[in-house]
Structures are given as C-alpha cells and as structure tokens.
C-alpha cells in the first residue's frame, strides 16, 4: 500500500508509531494519508484506500470487492450511510469492531481538512464464545491472519487463525491453506472423518490465483470463513480470515424471508388477477404496474393493456387527475383505505364511474406499492342521475317541473338578473281528456310540450307545473319580447292536434309578469302571473295578458266574493225563482224551472252568472246544489196543480259530490213523487266516462232527465240515441234564428229524433208570438221564455201563472 505523501516528511514515521489510528481528508473529502495503526485496526481496508481519491470512491471500491452478489445491490445504500456518518461526526462516540471497542473522533485542521482518529479503549465486547473465549480475544486482533511464502506455505499465523480452523498457530506453520481446510473437515467429526467437497478444493485453488478478491470457505457445522489475500514483495502473501457464519445465517434468513415474500406476492398477485372487482397496482412513482382481468374487461382489454407502464393518471379523465393524486397521497397517510369516486375512459369511448379504494402494501420487487380496488358504480351513478333528473323533471314530458323551475327562478333573482315569467293554462283540455281518455290526454300534453320547445329559444326554461299548467322562464324582461313569446305560444297551441285519429283543437291562456318590474321575489311573481292568467281567461281565453296592478283589485274583489259566498250559504241568503214551462199549443203550465238567486246584503240580487262559476271553482257547488234540490222539492210538494219542478245540475256538481245521494235525500225529505222532479243536465256532462251510469241511476230513482241547452258546446245527435232523455231543451240561440231555413231544418231534425225516442221537445228563449208559431210549425211540444213569464220568487208565481193562462 502506498505511503502517505512525501510532503508529510518525518511526521509520517512518527504517525506510524502512534497507538492512535488516523486518516486525513482534505476539505473536499479526498484522502490525503493514513498511518499504520489505522491499518492495524482496519486491515480489511488495506489496498482499497487510494491517496487523492474522494472518500466515496474508496468506499465503493471496498464494498464492491468485499460484498457478495446478494449484497452488491445495496452498495449505494451502504456508501450513503457511511458518508452520512463521516460528515455528521461532531463529537466522539464508541463502537465495537471485531471484538474490540474503539472510540472515534474528528478534528478539523485549518488549511488542511479533517482528521478522523480511532483509539482502542479498555472496554471490550463479549466474545462470541462467552468467557471461555475471552482469553483468545485478548490479543485484540479479531480476525485470523496468516502469512505464507511464495509457495503458499504458512510461515506465521495468529491465534485467531488457529481458532477459526481448529489448530494452533504452530501447527499451521508449513501447511498450505488447502491443507488447513482439509484438516478442519477431517477433524470436525472425530472418529468419522468427513471429506471436504471436491468442488470446494477446486474453488479454493482457483480463488488463490486471484489476489485481493475475497472468497469464501465453508467448514463443517455450517461455518463460513471469508478470506482476503494480498501479495507483497517476493510473493509473500498476507491473508485475513473473517468468520462470517453469523452473516451467512442472516443472509440465509433474509433470502428465505425474501423467497417467502415473493411467494406471498405471487399468491397475492394471483388473487388480485382473479378477483371479481377491478384491481390496480401502482408503484411508488405512481406508475401502473398491474391491472387485473376484471379491470381490463371493464375498460376493454385494449385500453387497459396499453396503459400498463404509464402514470396512473392516464387512465382517468383529465378533469379527474387531481382525484387520483389525492387518493394516492392519502393512501400513505390514512390508517384505513383512501376512497374517492372518479371516472375512467372505456375503450369504446364511453365513461365508467368507479369507487376507488387505495391502500399501501409491500410486494417485491417494489418496496412500496399501492393497491387500488376499482368498483364499477356506473349503474349506481346512472340511477342517481335518473333519480335526480326525475326529482326535477316531469315524468310525462321530461320538461323541468315546478321544483327546477323555482330553483332557476330563484337563481336569476338572487343574481339580480331581469327575467320574464309566462304562466300558461290549456283551454278545453279537460274535455279532450275526459272524452278520449287519459292516454290521449298524455299524448296531447307531450305534443304541446314539443311545440312550446320549438317556439322558444333553447336557453328558455319551459316547465310543466302539473295537469295542463305550464310555465316559461325567459332571460329577458323586455315587455315586447315577452309578449311576442306569449303570442307564439298561443299560436302554436291553437294549431289542430290529431289524437286517436281525431283532430283536436286547444287553446292557451297566458299570464305574463316581468322581474323586477312586477316583483322581486318568486312567490310574488308567480302569484301575479297567476292573476294575469285568470285575466286572460276572463278576456275570452286563447290569449295572453301582461300583469297590471289593477288586477289586484279584481283579485281582491273575487276573493271577497268567495268569502261572501261562504257566508251567504251559512246565513241562508239564497232564494229560488221559478220560470214556467208551458205546452206550446195550449200554453198550459206543466213544469217550473228552479233558478237560484243570491240576495246579498250589500250587493243586492246577484245573478247566477256572477256566482255559479265561483261556486264550481271553489267546490261550494256541492252545498249549494244540495240546498237547491231540497228547497225545490219542498216547494213543488206544495203545488196543488201537481206540475213538475226542473233543477239544473252542473258537471262540476257531479264531479265534486254524490248527486244520486243528494237527489234521494231531497225526495225523501220533501215527500215529492220522483216523476215530478226533472233533472236538467248540459251536454258538457255527457263527455264524462261515467255519464251513462249516472243517468241510469237517476232513471232507476224514477226522476225525469232533460238535456238542457242542446246544440251548444259539444253538440252531437248521437247523444240523443245513446242516453235515455225524457226531454230535450233546444238552446235559445236556435230559437232566435228560427226564421233561418237551415236553423229550422236542424230544429225539425232534432224534433224528429226526439219523437222517435218518445222525448218531449222544449224550445227555450221564446219571446214573441212569431217564434211561438214557428216552433209549433216545426213540432216543438213545450216552450219556455219571457213570452210566458220571467223567473220570479215563489210568492210571485201566482200572478205570473195567471198571465200565462190569459
């Protein structure tokens, strides 16, 4: 080994004589020199430390020649730890080295670098053999050393060498290392000598030819010796022998543990591959190293296979990349699995929603890896999406419902953005629905929704609020734009719609409000839109009206009238007036029609047209109709002439209440014969599916049934053939035009059919003698009108009847 640099001069010889081992480094950690005591303490470094080289290079050379093939892969780790200890040394510390305790310290020398100092201390480690071996370790040389001549024969050996091979140092002199090894094998078993393996001796001979390279010698009892030989001048060999039995055992244990880990990893990978759920394995750098069969099948084999070896983020959608990074990060921090929900791109271009659970695990060869379980939740997500959609959309038309409409309206109002609301109600829809059935009505609603969407911009919100009610939210508060949109909707709804092979005609009444002009909150705006809608209906339907504050007064008036109507029923403010029905030829009174009047304490006598629609709308028609039936039957029971009494029944009264029960109660209470009660119904009632059952039930009670106002609304001659009518009342509009030949022809046709059915014909609205003569000529059997008497209360009926007779 080279001596220290000559620049050290005489100090080199002095340093060699110290009992302190030292090694000198410059400021860059390059080796400058060392003394012989350093080599005495650390003979294994002899020949591996070079002057001028960085400490790291010295360590690398030492470890690479000293470590086995199993250990070489850790050389960088060994070197890094050694350099860290070297650079961090600031205070002395003690350590055990090959049977002796040493104290190491470091000293900085200005202008030179650093000096590391080693001194043996009296404290000694317990030898491997316990107290029996204490004397053998007292020499302080923990390793066996043997010096051989050029022929390979040992000329000297220390006690540790003899201990390692089971002979004394004197016995070793003159023997070759091969002979020593053979002797150790022979004497290991006493009387039954054991021959060393032939390959051992061959390996020993070959290894002795390469000096400086460590080789290992196995001995009986699973002992191992590592040998490093150096050749000096004249072929003299110095061999250092280390007992590495414990190291070998540790290595065997490590290899067994690693094999078990690999076996477990292989087993684990087999489980992962065949798991029913998707499984991914990601290394410490976030690279996908494994994707199991279930995951490949879920994405498509092509999509998953090409991503192995790439970052895990490549599997997800770009907008979900942060979710993957976060779940991988949490997997190393959280005690349990880190969970997230994200999307993966399938091979066919579709998207798979997945619940990803990530846990850290150790699978060789990766010291740290992450296992991700990928559960396909696409169906659940789709179900949640459908449920969320259903919660905010109409099931029939798929338009936004009231909830979503309110959310969007609130959002615009909170943002203080101007908007317009169109409140829409279909006209005559219920008639179509009742005539053709709910399936036809549903088809009609879907067609109306389609037309509305085509008439408005895609960004406008069209909502179905329920039944035949719709609402539109426009992102523009311009009155002209809102009016134009409402006009377009009225127009498209009015176009004929063919349902069940029949053309249907609807209409739309629309109320329009503007925000913030007509209100700043949703409730106020919707209430005022509803008032504007009713104003449009009152104006004749199939039109629109922009909200006007004056509508508030009309609404208040309507509300007040409703309250008065309820009070009027409680207070008995209603009375009946009677109008006579006479025979057309003799003018003899045969029936009196009961017509209700309201004697309001402040409004005076209120006509039916002002309160009957309100009673129908509020449901009060049930109570009012039942009272009319009871009162009319009671009055008629007191008429000495035995004439009939006619009572009008509205379609709303039939829908809201039990008409048959009310008729039975009125007859029973009054004692009136059923054939003296005539129930007048309008054609609008006939469109109901259960109309036939109702009429048959009335017929079974024995009461007469009259079809009132025939020829208006929903006229059809087929009604006369389908239902059992006792009387047919021709509407006054036909009588007013009786001189017209076409009108007279219609009247004659109805009279002819009624005659065939055995029903009487009553002409309504007869006011002149000429009209009376015309209906007599056309065959009408009864007549009603101002020519014979106006509706009067019961106490005035006698004078009216007298006028009719004269």
C-alpha angles and dihedrals in degrees: 000000000000118000121237118281115290090240088079089066118178091355089077093065091046092050091051089059096054121103087222118089114222140179123190125214130183125231090276092052093253114149114252101174150308140210132244093256089064088057089045090057094039109028090159089072092057108122096010101080115080127191114246096021124117115259089244093059091049090052094047092053092047096049096042093056095039102044125080124237089264091053100042093081088065094052095107090051092050092048093047092052092047093050091047091053091045095052096040096053107120104143134032120269136177130235139170116247121183096327098323133087118234132187115215127197137168130221128191114221114200113238092010113056132238134335123204116205129198123192127179113235129202094247107099133191122243107264117237091251095055121226093338090065096042093096092051091055095049092090088071094227104115096184130066113250125191128177118207132186126236090279091058095249117138115248097177139004136178128236094259089059090055091047091054094053101030102250139094121263089247091054090053094058110104094017125110121231089251090055091048091052093047091049091050090054093046095051098041093086101035111214093016105058116206120218116223115243112271092232089056093061091045090051090047093053092047094047093052089061092063108062121200093026115108119235133179131235121201117215131189117280091044091285122152132200124195115208130199116182127191124193117220134184115318093019094288111158127211113195125192114201122199127191103230097169093117090046091051091050090050090048091049090050090048092049091048091049090047091049090049090048090050091048090049090046091051090048090047091049090051090053091047093050093052098037113125092228125065114270129190130184118205125187126226091273092056094254119145108240101166138023118180129226095261092054093045090050092048094053099030121268093256095053095049097041095055092052098057107109093027129097114286090237088070090073097058131063114274092247090056096051092102090056092058093048090050096049092048090050094048092048089071094045108038119076091221131043118299110233135197139155118232144147132259126199114240125216092250092056096258125120129247119204112213139183105224121201116187128195132171119242141164116243119163133268087030110063091203125027137156124232115207122194110206115200116190106232097165092117092049092047091048090049090050090048091050092047091049089047092048091049090059103030136066112255094219105043099018088229119138111278130222092280096055092041090055092047093053092045091050090049092054092046093048089051088050091236121155117244144159130231124208113197109199134189125181117238120224092002095126092057091055092045093050094043101049101021136252095290090060090045091053090051089051093051092050091051091050090050091051092050093048091052091050092050096052136055119270092244093057116097116233114187134183107220096187139295108005095335121114135174132201127203115202123191091221127076095195108129093216094051091047092048091049091051091050091048091052091051092050089051098048093046092051093059111105118266121204111220123172089352093305128107112239127196121207135171137205129223113198135191118201129202130175128214130251090004094066099028145337101224132060098239093053093046094049092047091051091046088055091051090051088051092055089048089056090050091049089052091063104282128256090075140083136240131201113225115265124187087232087071088071090067091049090048091049089049091051092048091049091050090053091052090048090049091056091047091046091057090050094047097043095241093152124097135180125239120195129215119194125240112205139187108265095227104041100022088228116159110244101159142012122213114221112225119185123228131186119223100202114194093229106015095051122215106359115203120230093248089067099052110017094075089048091050090050092049095048096041093244088120088087094063094038093048093048090051092049091052093049094045095045093049092047092050094046091050087066097051109110095202092064095230122162125257120220120209124190118227120195126215089241090057090055093048095047104041147022102271095180092055091049092052092048091050093049093050093046094048096047099036089227116157110249093233089063091060117082118190113207116205130179128231091252088071092057094067090070115103092231095047093107092053090050094051093046090051090052090048090054089055089059097241123135121249123214127188105222127207093006113190098040133093107357102009117177127159087214088074089067091058098041101049131052103242123175093192137018119205114205111217119254091242090070092048091051088057097037091125090064108096093221092051091047089051091054091050091050091049091052091046090051094051092045090051090053089051094046094243127139120239119226120192112211126208099028105167105154138049089238091058090048091052090049095052090046089053091049093050106257110158101197136030140198130187147096090296087073102030146311124247107277135171119266094264091057098047095091093063091046092050091050089053090052092053093050 
